[in-house]
Amino acid sequence: MSKIRWSVDPVHTQIQFSVRHMVISKVRGEFEQFETWIETDGEEMQGAKAFFSAAAASINTRNKMRDDHLRSGDFFKADEFPNLTFESTSFEKKGGEDYILKGNLTMRGVTKPIELAVEFGGIITDPYGLRRAGFSLSGKLNRKEFGMVYNDLIEAGGAVVGDEVSLDLHVEFTYKPS
C-alpha cells in the first residue's frame, strides 16, 4: 500500500483550548497560525503518523492584554520558543470510529508525552476531487509540567488561572488522488 501525506485544510480546522479562570468559569482560546499533517498507509488511519506545530505568538483569547501576557515569559515565552510542536508515537483504533493518539508535545523547550482521544469523522471526495478526512480530538494537560507556573490567588481562595488545560481540536485533512 502506498503512503499518503494528508495536508491540513486551515479554513476548516480549529486548534482550541480552555482553562479555568478564577475557579468559576473557563476562558477559551485558539492558535491561529499552525501547520499539521498526517501520513497513512493508503486511506487506513490505524498506525497513522501525525505532526503538528503552532506559532505561540498566534494565540488568541479575544483579549489583547491577556494574549500579550500569554506570549510573555510567564507562559509561552514566545520570543524564545516561537513554536509548540507535537509528534505522534502511535495512533491506535479503540473501536468504531474512536482512536487514541499518543505522542510528544513540546512547549517552552519541555517535551512531555500526551494522549488525545480521537473521533474519526470519515473520508469523502469533495466536489473538486480532493479526498477529505475529518477528526475531532480532545485531551488535557497540566500547564505547570511545561514550565508555565505563573499564578495569582484570589481573595476567596483558589487560583486565577487553572493548572489543567483542556484541548479541543477539529481538523480536516486533504489529498489529491493521482
Short mmCIF file of N, CA and C in Angstrom, two decimals:
data_model
loop_
_atom_site.label_atom_id
_atom_site.label_comp_id
_atom_site.label_asym_id
_atom_site.label_seq_id
_atom_site.Cartn_x
_atom_site.Cartn_y
_atom_site.Cartn_z
N MET A 1 0.84 -1.18 0.00
CA MET A 1 0.00 0.00 0.00
C MET A 1 0.89 1.25 0.00
N SER A 2 0.50 2.25 -0.76
CA SER A 2 1.34 3.45 -0.84
C SER A 2 1.02 4.42 0.29
N LYS A 3 2.04 5.16 0.68
CA LYS A 3 1.89 6.18 1.73
C LYS A 3 1.17 7.39 1.15
N ILE A 4 0.29 7.96 1.97
CA ILE A 4 -0.42 9.18 1.59
C ILE A 4 -0.11 10.24 2.63
N ARG A 5 0.31 11.41 2.16
CA ARG A 5 0.55 12.55 3.05
C ARG A 5 -0.64 13.49 2.92
N TRP A 6 -1.42 13.60 3.99
CA TRP A 6 -2.60 14.45 4.04
C TRP A 6 -2.18 15.81 4.56
N SER A 7 -2.61 16.88 3.88
CA SER A 7 -2.30 18.25 4.29
C SER A 7 -3.51 18.85 5.00
N VAL A 8 -3.25 19.75 5.92
CA VAL A 8 -4.34 20.38 6.66
C VAL A 8 -5.10 21.36 5.77
N ASP A 9 -6.40 21.42 5.97
CA ASP A 9 -7.23 22.46 5.37
C ASP A 9 -7.45 23.49 6.48
N PRO A 10 -6.64 24.57 6.50
CA PRO A 10 -6.69 25.50 7.63
C PRO A 10 -8.02 26.23 7.78
N VAL A 11 -8.77 26.36 6.70
CA VAL A 11 -10.06 27.06 6.76
C VAL A 11 -11.09 26.23 7.53
N HIS A 12 -10.89 24.92 7.57
CA HIS A 12 -11.84 24.02 8.24
C HIS A 12 -11.19 23.33 9.43
N THR A 13 -10.27 24.02 10.08
CA THR A 13 -9.55 23.46 11.23
C THR A 13 -9.50 24.50 12.35
N GLN A 14 -9.75 24.04 13.56
CA GLN A 14 -9.63 24.90 14.75
C GLN A 14 -8.78 24.18 15.79
N ILE A 15 -7.80 24.90 16.32
CA ILE A 15 -6.93 24.39 17.38
C ILE A 15 -7.25 25.20 18.62
N GLN A 16 -8.09 24.66 19.49
CA GLN A 16 -8.63 25.42 20.61
C GLN A 16 -8.25 24.80 21.96
N PHE A 17 -8.37 25.62 22.99
CA PHE A 17 -8.10 25.16 24.36
C PHE A 17 -9.00 25.95 25.30
N SER A 18 -9.12 25.45 26.52
CA SER A 18 -9.82 26.20 27.57
C SER A 18 -9.14 25.92 28.90
N VAL A 19 -9.25 26.90 29.80
CA VAL A 19 -8.64 26.79 31.12
C VAL A 19 -9.53 27.53 32.12
N ARG A 20 -9.56 27.03 33.34
CA ARG A 20 -10.36 27.67 34.39
C ARG A 20 -9.84 29.07 34.68
N HIS A 21 -10.79 29.99 34.90
CA HIS A 21 -10.46 31.37 35.25
C HIS A 21 -11.16 31.69 36.56
N MET A 22 -10.35 32.02 37.58
CA MET A 22 -10.86 32.37 38.91
C MET A 22 -11.82 31.32 39.46
N VAL A 23 -11.58 30.09 39.15
CA VAL A 23 -12.30 28.92 39.66
C VAL A 23 -13.72 28.79 39.10
N ILE A 24 -14.38 29.89 38.76
CA ILE A 24 -15.81 29.85 38.47
C ILE A 24 -16.18 29.72 36.99
N SER A 25 -15.25 29.96 36.09
CA SER A 25 -15.59 29.91 34.67
C SER A 25 -14.39 29.42 33.87
N LYS A 26 -14.56 29.35 32.57
CA LYS A 26 -13.46 28.95 31.68
C LYS A 26 -13.23 30.02 30.63
N VAL A 27 -11.97 30.18 30.26
CA VAL A 27 -11.58 31.05 29.15
C VAL A 27 -11.17 30.14 28.00
N ARG A 28 -11.66 30.45 26.80
CA ARG A 28 -11.31 29.68 25.60
C ARG A 28 -10.34 30.50 24.76
N GLY A 29 -9.52 29.79 24.03
CA GLY A 29 -8.61 30.44 23.11
C GLY A 29 -8.27 29.50 21.97
N GLU A 30 -7.48 30.02 21.05
CA GLU A 30 -7.06 29.20 19.91
C GLU A 30 -5.72 29.69 19.39
N PHE A 31 -5.10 28.84 18.59
CA PHE A 31 -3.90 29.22 17.86
C PHE A 31 -4.32 29.44 16.42
N GLU A 32 -3.97 30.60 15.88
CA GLU A 32 -4.43 30.97 14.54
C GLU A 32 -3.43 30.62 13.44
N GLN A 33 -2.16 30.40 13.79
CA GLN A 33 -1.15 30.03 12.80
C GLN A 33 -0.60 28.67 13.19
N PHE A 34 -0.80 27.70 12.30
CA PHE A 34 -0.38 26.33 12.60
C PHE A 34 -0.16 25.57 11.30
N GLU A 35 0.53 24.46 11.41
CA GLU A 35 0.64 23.52 10.31
C GLU A 35 0.53 22.13 10.91
N THR A 36 -0.06 21.25 10.16
CA THR A 36 -0.20 19.87 10.62
C THR A 36 -0.38 18.97 9.41
N TRP A 37 0.01 17.74 9.57
CA TRP A 37 -0.19 16.74 8.52
C TRP A 37 -0.29 15.36 9.16
N ILE A 38 -0.84 14.44 8.40
CA ILE A 38 -0.79 13.03 8.78
C ILE A 38 -0.30 12.24 7.59
N GLU A 39 0.30 11.09 7.88
CA GLU A 39 0.75 10.18 6.84
C GLU A 39 0.14 8.82 7.14
N THR A 40 -0.53 8.25 6.13
CA THR A 40 -1.23 6.98 6.30
C THR A 40 -0.76 5.97 5.25
N ASP A 41 -1.01 4.70 5.53
CA ASP A 41 -0.85 3.64 4.52
C ASP A 41 -2.16 3.56 3.77
N GLY A 42 -2.17 4.01 2.52
CA GLY A 42 -3.42 4.12 1.80
C GLY A 42 -4.33 5.08 2.56
N GLU A 43 -5.58 4.73 2.69
CA GLU A 43 -6.50 5.56 3.46
C GLU A 43 -6.81 4.94 4.82
N GLU A 44 -5.98 4.01 5.25
CA GLU A 44 -6.13 3.36 6.56
C GLU A 44 -5.56 4.26 7.64
N MET A 45 -6.39 4.63 8.62
CA MET A 45 -5.95 5.55 9.67
C MET A 45 -5.15 4.86 10.78
N GLN A 46 -5.45 3.58 11.04
CA GLN A 46 -4.71 2.84 12.07
C GLN A 46 -3.21 2.95 11.79
N GLY A 47 -2.44 3.36 12.79
CA GLY A 47 -1.00 3.47 12.64
C GLY A 47 -0.52 4.73 11.94
N ALA A 48 -1.42 5.67 11.67
CA ALA A 48 -1.03 6.92 11.00
C ALA A 48 0.03 7.66 11.81
N LYS A 49 0.85 8.41 11.13
CA LYS A 49 1.83 9.29 11.78
C LYS A 49 1.27 10.71 11.68
N ALA A 50 1.47 11.50 12.76
CA ALA A 50 0.92 12.85 12.78
C ALA A 50 1.97 13.84 13.28
N PHE A 51 1.90 15.05 12.74
CA PHE A 51 2.78 16.14 13.17
C PHE A 51 1.93 17.40 13.25
N PHE A 52 2.25 18.24 14.26
CA PHE A 52 1.54 19.50 14.46
C PHE A 52 2.53 20.53 14.98
N SER A 53 2.41 21.76 14.49
CA SER A 53 3.20 22.87 15.00
C SER A 53 2.32 24.12 14.99
N ALA A 54 2.38 24.90 16.07
CA ALA A 54 1.63 26.16 16.14
C ALA A 54 2.57 27.27 16.56
N ALA A 55 2.36 28.45 16.02
CA ALA A 55 3.12 29.64 16.42
C ALA A 55 2.57 30.12 17.75
N ALA A 56 3.40 30.12 18.79
CA ALA A 56 2.96 30.55 20.12
C ALA A 56 2.42 31.98 20.09
N ALA A 57 3.02 32.82 19.26
CA ALA A 57 2.58 34.23 19.19
C ALA A 57 1.21 34.38 18.55
N SER A 58 0.69 33.32 17.93
CA SER A 58 -0.62 33.41 17.27
C SER A 58 -1.78 33.10 18.22
N ILE A 59 -1.48 32.96 19.51
CA ILE A 59 -2.53 32.67 20.49
C ILE A 59 -3.56 33.80 20.50
N ASN A 60 -4.84 33.43 20.57
CA ASN A 60 -5.90 34.43 20.54
C ASN A 60 -7.01 34.00 21.51
N THR A 61 -7.19 34.79 22.57
CA THR A 61 -8.28 34.57 23.52
C THR A 61 -9.30 35.72 23.45
N ARG A 62 -9.18 36.55 22.45
CA ARG A 62 -10.06 37.71 22.22
C ARG A 62 -9.88 38.79 23.28
N ASN A 63 -8.66 38.87 23.83
CA ASN A 63 -8.35 39.92 24.79
C ASN A 63 -6.86 40.23 24.64
N LYS A 64 -6.52 41.38 24.05
CA LYS A 64 -5.13 41.70 23.72
C LYS A 64 -4.23 41.68 24.94
N MET A 65 -4.66 42.24 26.05
CA MET A 65 -3.81 42.28 27.24
C MET A 65 -3.51 40.85 27.73
N ARG A 66 -4.52 40.00 27.76
CA ARG A 66 -4.31 38.62 28.18
C ARG A 66 -3.42 37.88 27.18
N ASP A 67 -3.66 38.08 25.88
CA ASP A 67 -2.85 37.41 24.86
C ASP A 67 -1.38 37.82 24.97
N ASP A 68 -1.12 39.11 25.19
CA ASP A 68 0.26 39.57 25.38
C ASP A 68 0.88 38.91 26.60
N HIS A 69 0.11 38.77 27.68
CA HIS A 69 0.62 38.11 28.88
C HIS A 69 0.91 36.63 28.59
N LEU A 70 0.04 35.96 27.83
CA LEU A 70 0.27 34.56 27.49
C LEU A 70 1.51 34.37 26.63
N ARG A 71 1.85 35.36 25.81
CA ARG A 71 3.06 35.29 24.98
C ARG A 71 4.33 35.53 25.79
N SER A 72 4.20 36.11 26.98
CA SER A 72 5.34 36.53 27.80
C SER A 72 6.02 35.35 28.48
N GLY A 73 7.07 35.66 29.24
CA GLY A 73 7.81 34.66 29.98
C GLY A 73 7.01 33.95 31.05
N ASP A 74 5.90 34.52 31.49
CA ASP A 74 5.05 33.85 32.48
C ASP A 74 4.39 32.61 31.90
N PHE A 75 4.21 32.58 30.59
CA PHE A 75 3.52 31.46 29.98
C PHE A 75 4.33 30.88 28.82
N PHE A 76 4.03 31.23 27.57
CA PHE A 76 4.63 30.56 26.42
C PHE A 76 6.06 30.99 26.09
N LYS A 77 6.51 32.16 26.59
CA LYS A 77 7.85 32.66 26.24
C LYS A 77 8.03 32.64 24.72
N ALA A 78 7.08 33.23 24.02
CA ALA A 78 7.02 33.11 22.56
C ALA A 78 8.25 33.66 21.85
N ASP A 79 8.93 34.66 22.44
CA ASP A 79 10.15 35.19 21.81
C ASP A 79 11.26 34.14 21.79
N GLU A 80 11.37 33.39 22.87
CA GLU A 80 12.43 32.37 22.98
C GLU A 80 12.02 31.03 22.38
N PHE A 81 10.74 30.68 22.50
CA PHE A 81 10.22 29.41 22.00
C PHE A 81 9.04 29.69 21.07
N PRO A 82 9.33 30.03 19.81
CA PRO A 82 8.27 30.51 18.91
C PRO A 82 7.21 29.47 18.54
N ASN A 83 7.53 28.18 18.67
CA ASN A 83 6.57 27.16 18.25
C ASN A 83 6.34 26.12 19.34
N LEU A 84 5.14 25.60 19.38
CA LEU A 84 4.87 24.40 20.15
C LEU A 84 4.63 23.29 19.13
N THR A 85 5.11 22.09 19.42
CA THR A 85 5.03 21.01 18.44
C THR A 85 4.53 19.72 19.08
N PHE A 86 3.96 18.88 18.24
CA PHE A 86 3.51 17.55 18.63
C PHE A 86 3.95 16.58 17.55
N GLU A 87 4.55 15.46 17.96
CA GLU A 87 4.90 14.38 17.04
C GLU A 87 4.33 13.09 17.60
N SER A 88 3.58 12.37 16.78
CA SER A 88 2.93 11.16 17.26
C SER A 88 3.92 10.03 17.48
N THR A 89 3.57 9.16 18.42
CA THR A 89 4.30 7.90 18.63
C THR A 89 3.40 6.71 18.30
N SER A 90 2.07 6.89 18.37
CA SER A 90 1.14 5.83 17.96
C SER A 90 -0.24 6.42 17.69
N PHE A 91 -0.98 5.73 16.84
CA PHE A 91 -2.36 6.09 16.51
C PHE A 91 -3.12 4.78 16.40
N GLU A 92 -3.84 4.43 17.47
CA GLU A 92 -4.45 3.11 17.56
C GLU A 92 -5.96 3.19 17.64
N LYS A 93 -6.61 2.28 16.94
CA LYS A 93 -8.07 2.21 16.94
C LYS A 93 -8.55 1.59 18.25
N LYS A 94 -9.52 2.26 18.89
CA LYS A 94 -10.14 1.75 20.11
C LYS A 94 -11.37 0.91 19.78
N GLY A 95 -12.08 1.33 18.77
CA GLY A 95 -13.32 0.67 18.37
C GLY A 95 -14.19 1.66 17.64
N GLY A 96 -14.97 1.16 16.68
CA GLY A 96 -15.82 2.05 15.89
C GLY A 96 -14.98 3.11 15.21
N GLU A 97 -15.31 4.37 15.45
CA GLU A 97 -14.55 5.48 14.86
C GLU A 97 -13.67 6.17 15.90
N ASP A 98 -13.45 5.52 17.03
CA ASP A 98 -12.65 6.10 18.11
C ASP A 98 -11.22 5.57 18.09
N TYR A 99 -10.28 6.51 18.24
CA TYR A 99 -8.86 6.19 18.25
C TYR A 99 -8.21 6.86 19.45
N ILE A 100 -7.00 6.42 19.77
CA ILE A 100 -6.15 7.09 20.76
C ILE A 100 -4.88 7.52 20.03
N LEU A 101 -4.57 8.81 20.10
CA LEU A 101 -3.35 9.36 19.51
C LEU A 101 -2.39 9.67 20.65
N LYS A 102 -1.22 9.05 20.61
CA LYS A 102 -0.19 9.32 21.62
C LYS A 102 0.99 9.97 20.93
N GLY A 103 1.66 10.85 21.67
CA GLY A 103 2.83 11.49 21.10
C GLY A 103 3.50 12.40 22.10
N ASN A 104 4.48 13.14 21.61
CA ASN A 104 5.27 14.04 22.44
C ASN A 104 4.95 15.48 22.09
N LEU A 105 4.53 16.23 23.11
CA LEU A 105 4.22 17.65 22.97
C LEU A 105 5.38 18.45 23.54
N THR A 106 5.86 19.43 22.79
CA THR A 106 6.95 20.30 23.24
C THR A 106 6.45 21.73 23.30
N MET A 107 6.57 22.32 24.50
CA MET A 107 6.25 23.74 24.72
C MET A 107 7.32 24.31 25.64
N ARG A 108 7.79 25.52 25.33
CA ARG A 108 8.80 26.18 26.17
C ARG A 108 10.05 25.33 26.33
N GLY A 109 10.38 24.50 25.34
CA GLY A 109 11.56 23.66 25.41
C GLY A 109 11.39 22.41 26.26
N VAL A 110 10.20 22.16 26.76
CA VAL A 110 9.92 20.98 27.58
C VAL A 110 9.08 20.01 26.76
N THR A 111 9.51 18.75 26.69
CA THR A 111 8.79 17.73 25.95
C THR A 111 8.19 16.72 26.92
N LYS A 112 6.90 16.47 26.76
CA LYS A 112 6.18 15.52 27.62
C LYS A 112 5.26 14.66 26.74
N PRO A 113 5.06 13.40 27.14
CA PRO A 113 4.08 12.58 26.41
C PRO A 113 2.66 13.06 26.70
N ILE A 114 1.81 12.93 25.71
CA ILE A 114 0.41 13.33 25.85
C ILE A 114 -0.44 12.32 25.08
N GLU A 115 -1.67 12.16 25.52
CA GLU A 115 -2.61 11.24 24.88
C GLU A 115 -3.88 12.01 24.54
N LEU A 116 -4.35 11.84 23.32
CA LEU A 116 -5.56 12.52 22.86
C LEU A 116 -6.59 11.50 22.40
N ALA A 117 -7.83 11.71 22.79
CA ALA A 117 -8.94 10.91 22.28
C ALA A 117 -9.32 11.47 20.92
N VAL A 118 -9.53 10.58 19.96
CA VAL A 118 -9.81 11.00 18.59
C VAL A 118 -11.12 10.37 18.11
N GLU A 119 -11.97 11.20 17.54
CA GLU A 119 -13.15 10.69 16.84
C GLU A 119 -12.91 10.94 15.35
N PHE A 120 -12.86 9.87 14.58
CA PHE A 120 -12.64 9.95 13.15
C PHE A 120 -14.00 10.15 12.48
N GLY A 121 -14.14 11.26 11.74
CA GLY A 121 -15.41 11.59 11.10
C GLY A 121 -15.64 10.91 9.77
N GLY A 122 -14.59 10.32 9.20
CA GLY A 122 -14.72 9.63 7.92
C GLY A 122 -13.99 10.34 6.80
N ILE A 123 -14.11 9.75 5.61
CA ILE A 123 -13.44 10.26 4.41
C ILE A 123 -14.49 10.44 3.31
N ILE A 124 -14.40 11.56 2.60
CA ILE A 124 -15.27 11.81 1.46
C ILE A 124 -14.43 12.37 0.31
N THR A 125 -15.02 12.39 -0.88
CA THR A 125 -14.44 13.12 -2.01
C THR A 125 -15.27 14.38 -2.20
N ASP A 126 -14.60 15.53 -2.18
CA ASP A 126 -15.34 16.79 -2.31
C ASP A 126 -15.62 17.08 -3.79
N PRO A 127 -16.39 18.13 -4.10
CA PRO A 127 -16.73 18.44 -5.49
C PRO A 127 -15.53 18.77 -6.38
N TYR A 128 -14.36 19.02 -5.77
CA TYR A 128 -13.17 19.38 -6.54
C TYR A 128 -12.22 18.20 -6.73
N GLY A 129 -12.65 17.02 -6.29
CA GLY A 129 -11.83 15.83 -6.46
C GLY A 129 -10.84 15.56 -5.35
N LEU A 130 -10.84 16.39 -4.31
CA LEU A 130 -9.95 16.16 -3.17
C LEU A 130 -10.58 15.14 -2.22
N ARG A 131 -9.76 14.27 -1.67
CA ARG A 131 -10.21 13.38 -0.61
C ARG A 131 -10.07 14.15 0.69
N ARG A 132 -11.08 14.10 1.55
CA ARG A 132 -11.10 14.83 2.83
C ARG A 132 -11.33 13.85 3.96
N ALA A 133 -10.56 14.04 5.03
CA ALA A 133 -10.73 13.26 6.26
C ALA A 133 -10.92 14.23 7.41
N GLY A 134 -11.88 13.94 8.28
CA GLY A 134 -12.17 14.83 9.40
C GLY A 134 -11.95 14.14 10.74
N PHE A 135 -11.44 14.91 11.70
CA PHE A 135 -11.14 14.39 13.03
C PHE A 135 -11.53 15.41 14.09
N SER A 136 -12.00 14.92 15.23
CA SER A 136 -12.16 15.74 16.44
C SER A 136 -11.28 15.11 17.51
N LEU A 137 -10.45 15.92 18.15
CA LEU A 137 -9.51 15.43 19.16
C LEU A 137 -9.72 16.19 20.46
N SER A 138 -9.53 15.49 21.56
CA SER A 138 -9.64 16.14 22.87
C SER A 138 -8.65 15.51 23.83
N GLY A 139 -8.22 16.31 24.79
CA GLY A 139 -7.30 15.83 25.80
C GLY A 139 -7.07 16.90 26.84
N LYS A 140 -6.23 16.57 27.81
CA LYS A 140 -5.92 17.51 28.89
C LYS A 140 -4.43 17.48 29.15
N LEU A 141 -3.92 18.59 29.66
CA LEU A 141 -2.53 18.65 30.09
C LEU A 141 -2.44 19.58 31.28
N ASN A 142 -1.35 19.44 32.02
CA ASN A 142 -1.07 20.32 33.15
C ASN A 142 -0.03 21.33 32.68
N ARG A 143 -0.40 22.59 32.61
CA ARG A 143 0.50 23.63 32.08
C ARG A 143 1.78 23.75 32.90
N LYS A 144 1.72 23.46 34.20
CA LYS A 144 2.90 23.58 35.06
C LYS A 144 3.98 22.58 34.67
N GLU A 145 3.60 21.44 34.09
CA GLU A 145 4.58 20.45 33.63
C GLU A 145 5.43 21.00 32.49
N PHE A 146 4.97 22.07 31.85
CA PHE A 146 5.70 22.70 30.75
C PHE A 146 6.33 24.02 31.17
N GLY A 147 6.45 24.23 32.47
CA GLY A 147 7.12 25.43 32.98
C GLY A 147 6.24 26.66 33.06
N MET A 148 4.95 26.51 32.85
CA MET A 148 4.02 27.65 32.94
C MET A 148 3.45 27.68 34.35
N VAL A 149 4.23 28.21 35.28
CA VAL A 149 3.87 28.13 36.70
C VAL A 149 3.26 29.42 37.25
N TYR A 150 3.19 30.47 36.45
CA TYR A 150 2.63 31.74 36.91
C TYR A 150 1.22 31.55 37.46
N ASN A 151 0.91 32.26 38.54
CA ASN A 151 -0.46 32.32 39.04
C ASN A 151 -0.57 33.38 40.10
N ASP A 152 -1.76 33.84 40.33
CA ASP A 152 -2.13 34.71 41.44
C ASP A 152 -3.27 34.01 42.16
N LEU A 153 -3.44 34.36 43.43
CA LEU A 153 -4.55 33.81 44.20
C LEU A 153 -5.63 34.86 44.33
N ILE A 154 -6.87 34.41 44.37
CA ILE A 154 -7.97 35.34 44.58
C ILE A 154 -8.36 35.34 46.05
N GLU A 155 -9.04 36.40 46.49
CA GLU A 155 -9.39 36.57 47.90
C GLU A 155 -10.13 35.38 48.47
N ALA A 156 -11.05 34.82 47.71
CA ALA A 156 -11.88 33.71 48.20
C ALA A 156 -11.12 32.38 48.22
N GLY A 157 -9.84 32.42 47.86
CA GLY A 157 -9.06 31.18 47.73
C GLY A 157 -9.15 30.69 46.30
N GLY A 158 -8.22 29.90 45.92
CA GLY A 158 -8.19 29.41 44.55
C GLY A 158 -7.30 30.27 43.67
N ALA A 159 -7.02 29.74 42.51
CA ALA A 159 -6.08 30.38 41.59
C ALA A 159 -6.81 31.17 40.51
N VAL A 160 -6.15 32.21 40.03
CA VAL A 160 -6.69 33.00 38.92
C VAL A 160 -6.75 32.13 37.66
N VAL A 161 -5.69 31.35 37.41
CA VAL A 161 -5.60 30.50 36.23
C VAL A 161 -5.49 29.05 36.67
N GLY A 162 -6.35 28.19 36.15
CA GLY A 162 -6.29 26.77 36.48
C GLY A 162 -5.04 26.11 35.92
N ASP A 163 -4.64 25.02 36.53
CA ASP A 163 -3.47 24.27 36.06
C ASP A 163 -3.81 23.37 34.86
N GLU A 164 -5.03 22.82 34.87
CA GLU A 164 -5.43 21.88 33.82
C GLU A 164 -5.94 22.64 32.60
N VAL A 165 -5.39 22.30 31.45
CA VAL A 165 -5.79 22.90 30.18
C VAL A 165 -6.48 21.82 29.35
N SER A 166 -7.69 22.11 28.90
CA SER A 166 -8.43 21.19 28.04
C SER A 166 -8.15 21.54 26.58
N LEU A 167 -7.85 20.53 25.79
CA LEU A 167 -7.56 20.71 24.37
C LEU A 167 -8.77 20.25 23.56
N ASP A 168 -9.09 20.99 22.52
CA ASP A 168 -10.25 20.70 21.68
C ASP A 168 -9.88 21.06 20.25
N LEU A 169 -9.62 20.06 19.42
CA LEU A 169 -9.16 20.29 18.06
C LEU A 169 -10.14 19.68 17.07
N HIS A 170 -10.42 20.41 16.02
CA HIS A 170 -11.26 19.92 14.93
C HIS A 170 -10.47 20.15 13.65
N VAL A 171 -10.14 19.05 12.97
CA VAL A 171 -9.17 19.12 11.88
C VAL A 171 -9.70 18.42 10.64
N GLU A 172 -9.51 19.07 9.48
CA GLU A 172 -9.76 18.44 8.19
C GLU A 172 -8.46 18.37 7.43
N PHE A 173 -8.20 17.20 6.88
CA PHE A 173 -7.03 16.98 6.03
C PHE A 173 -7.50 16.65 4.62
N THR A 174 -6.65 16.97 3.64
CA THR A 174 -6.98 16.67 2.24
C THR A 174 -5.77 16.07 1.53
N TYR A 175 -6.06 15.34 0.46
CA TYR A 175 -5.03 14.96 -0.50
C TYR A 175 -5.70 14.79 -1.86
N LYS A 176 -4.91 14.95 -2.90
CA LYS A 176 -5.41 14.82 -4.28
C LYS A 176 -4.98 13.45 -4.81
N PRO A 177 -5.95 12.55 -5.05
CA PRO A 177 -5.58 11.24 -5.61
C PRO A 177 -4.95 11.40 -6.99
N SER A 178 -4.00 10.51 -7.29
CA SER A 178 -3.34 10.61 -8.61
C SER A 178 -4.10 9.85 -9.67
#
